[in-house]
Amino acid sequence: AGQLLESGGGSVQAGGSLRLSCSVSGSVIRRHCVGWFRQIPGQEREGIETAIATQTPGNGSRFYDDAVKGRFTISQDESKNVQYLQMDNLTPEDTGRYYCAIQTREWSACGLARYHYNTWGQGTQVTVST
């Protein structure tokens, strides 16, 4: 349950936009806590403590880290079982590898803290240049 495949990364100039996709298989996305993490250059993935965005199961409440609030938008297409991360007004500080993560237990508590998630995808690279 809860296999994840990210896509949509790439290179963009500052001020540009990208939309990341996280395709979820083996789980019904609306029943799970699904979020996005960012690994900045030089950081170990194991050292990432909080997500930058997440959507809760059920009512679909959305939470964002202050670093991306107002610029990034998380959404889901339940018919496709896909979660999206729309990233606007990108800056070089947004450069990193972006991971989708899920809590495979249904209807769990959800938030930005890493402990809410137990399965990660392989990530997709985002590079923002000046």
Tab-separated table of C-alpha atoms in Angstrom:
chain	number	residue	atom	x	y	z
A	1	ALA	CA	0.000	0.000	0.000
A	2	GLY	CA	1.040	3.585	-0.546
A	3	GLN	CA	3.488	3.522	-3.446
A	4	LEU	CA	4.393	6.988	-4.616
A	5	LEU	CA	5.765	8.366	-7.868
A	6	GLU	CA	6.722	12.023	-8.148
A	7	SER	CA	7.064	13.939	-11.392
A	8	GLY	CA	7.130	17.496	-12.671
A	9	GLY	CA	10.481	18.680	-11.439
A	10	GLY	CA	12.884	20.625	-13.627
A	11	SER	CA	14.867	23.811	-14.020
A	12	VAL	CA	13.257	27.213	-13.956
A	13	GLN	CA	14.284	30.825	-13.532
A	14	ALA	CA	13.468	32.775	-10.423
A	15	GLY	CA	9.893	34.006	-10.485
A	16	GLY	CA	8.766	31.019	-12.510
A	17	SER	CA	6.387	28.184	-11.676
A	18	LEU	CA	6.356	24.410	-11.609
A	19	ARG	CA	3.698	21.859	-10.752
A	20	LEU	CA	4.781	18.655	-9.092
A	21	SER	CA	2.647	15.533	-9.188
A	22	CYS	CA	2.541	12.610	-6.771
A	23	SER	CA	0.796	9.563	-8.150
A	24	VAL	CA	-0.382	7.262	-5.355
A	25	SER	CA	-1.014	3.572	-5.940
A	26	GLY	CA	-2.270	1.017	-3.473
A	27	SER	CA	-4.099	3.570	-1.332
A	28	VAL	CA	-7.128	5.828	-1.766
A	29	ILE	CA	-5.535	9.236	-1.483
A	30	ARG	CA	-8.353	11.029	0.332
A	31	ARG	CA	-8.093	8.568	3.220
A	32	HIS	CA	-4.461	9.368	3.917
A	33	CYS	CA	-2.150	12.071	5.154
A	34	VAL	CA	-0.062	13.004	2.098
A	35	GLY	CA	2.546	15.723	2.077
A	36	TRP	CA	5.624	17.170	0.402
A	37	PHE	CA	9.126	17.424	1.803
A	38	ARG	CA	12.078	19.362	0.457
A	39	GLN	CA	15.688	18.258	0.713
A	40	ILE	CA	17.991	21.218	0.213
A	41	PRO	CA	21.518	20.816	-1.218
A	42	GLY	CA	23.903	19.364	1.339
A	43	GLN	CA	21.140	18.041	3.569
A	44	GLU	CA	20.605	14.345	4.231
A	45	ARG	CA	17.077	13.143	3.599
A	46	GLU	CA	17.019	11.667	7.071
A	47	GLY	CA	17.581	15.140	8.470
A	48	ILE	CA	14.398	16.637	7.066
A	49	GLU	CA	12.141	17.256	10.050
A	50	THR	CA	9.062	18.914	8.580
A	51	ALA	CA	7.042	18.898	5.405
A	52	ILE	CA	6.552	22.071	3.425
A	53	ALA	CA	2.929	21.256	2.631
A	54	THR	CA	0.360	18.632	3.514
A	55	GLN	CA	-3.285	17.774	3.061
A	56	THR	CA	-5.198	15.924	5.749
A	57	PRO	CA	-7.435	12.934	5.092
A	58	GLY	CA	-11.173	13.435	5.027
A	59	ASN	CA	-11.833	17.169	5.165
A	60	GLY	CA	-8.689	17.894	3.180
A	61	SER	CA	-7.357	20.696	5.357
A	62	ARG	CA	-4.100	22.096	4.019
A	63	PHE	CA	-1.081	23.229	5.960
A	64	TYR	CA	2.038	24.988	4.771
A	65	ASP	CA	5.449	25.807	6.121
A	66	ASP	CA	5.987	29.544	6.464
A	67	ALA	CA	8.728	29.386	3.837
A	68	VAL	CA	6.231	28.490	1.099
A	69	LYS	CA	2.937	29.889	2.406
A	70	GLY	CA	1.285	32.093	-0.181
A	71	ARG	CA	3.444	30.732	-3.024
A	72	PHE	CA	2.789	26.986	-3.001
A	73	THR	CA	-0.607	25.301	-3.242
A	74	ILE	CA	-1.361	21.662	-2.549
A	75	SER	CA	-4.333	19.948	-4.151
A	76	GLN	CA	-5.649	16.506	-5.031
A	77	ASP	CA	-7.452	14.903	-7.955
A	78	GLU	CA	-9.268	12.042	-6.290
A	79	SER	CA	-10.392	10.589	-9.616
A	80	LYS	CA	-6.737	10.105	-10.574
A	81	ASN	CA	-5.426	9.469	-7.054
A	82	VAL	CA	-2.851	12.193	-7.572
A	83	GLN	CA	-1.674	15.008	-5.339
A	84	TYR	CA	-0.228	18.175	-6.816
A	85	LEU	CA	2.074	20.861	-5.516
A	86	GLN	CA	1.733	24.076	-7.498
A	87	MET	CA	4.815	26.204	-6.909
A	88	ASP	CA	4.712	29.848	-7.955
A	89	ASN	CA	7.131	32.739	-7.612
A	90	LEU	CA	10.021	30.350	-7.166
A	91	THR	CA	13.303	31.567	-5.738
A	92	PRO	CA	16.779	29.973	-5.750
A	93	GLU	CA	16.141	29.020	-2.110
A	94	ASP	CA	13.453	26.625	-3.361
A	95	THR	CA	16.100	24.535	-5.103
A	96	GLY	CA	16.142	20.972	-3.838
A	97	ARG	CA	14.811	17.489	-4.206
A	98	TYR	CA	11.108	17.281	-3.500
A	99	TYR	CA	9.614	14.152	-1.997
A	100	CYS	CA	6.014	13.077	-1.678
A	101	ALA	CA	5.278	11.129	1.491
A	102	ILE	CA	2.255	9.302	2.869
A	103	GLN	CA	1.008	7.776	6.092
A	104	THR	CA	-0.203	4.368	4.932
A	105	ARG	CA	-2.608	4.012	7.864
A	106	GLU	CA	-5.983	5.417	6.860
A	107	TRP	CA	-7.630	8.348	8.642
A	108	SER	CA	-4.577	9.074	10.726
A	109	ALA	CA	-3.682	12.314	12.413
A	110	CYS	CA	-1.806	14.562	10.022
A	111	GLY	CA	0.550	17.507	10.104
A	112	LEU	CA	3.855	18.849	8.874
A	113	ALA	CA	6.039	16.880	11.287
A	114	ARG	CA	7.963	14.025	9.738
A	115	TYR	CA	6.632	11.398	12.153
A	116	HIS	CA	3.208	11.611	10.493
A	117	TYR	CA	4.584	9.853	7.386
A	118	ASN	CA	5.956	6.350	6.924
A	119	THR	CA	6.453	5.967	3.180
A	120	TRP	CA	8.325	8.239	0.795
A	121	GLY	CA	8.701	8.419	-2.957
A	122	GLN	CA	12.000	8.703	-4.804
A	123	GLY	CA	11.749	12.433	-5.266
A	124	THR	CA	11.990	14.879	-8.124
A	125	GLN	CA	14.627	17.585	-8.546
A	126	VAL	CA	13.769	21.275	-8.721
A	127	THR	CA	16.426	23.805	-9.646
A	128	VAL	CA	15.741	27.530	-9.595
A	129	SER	CA	18.315	29.850	-11.122
A	130	THR	CA	18.701	33.610	-10.861
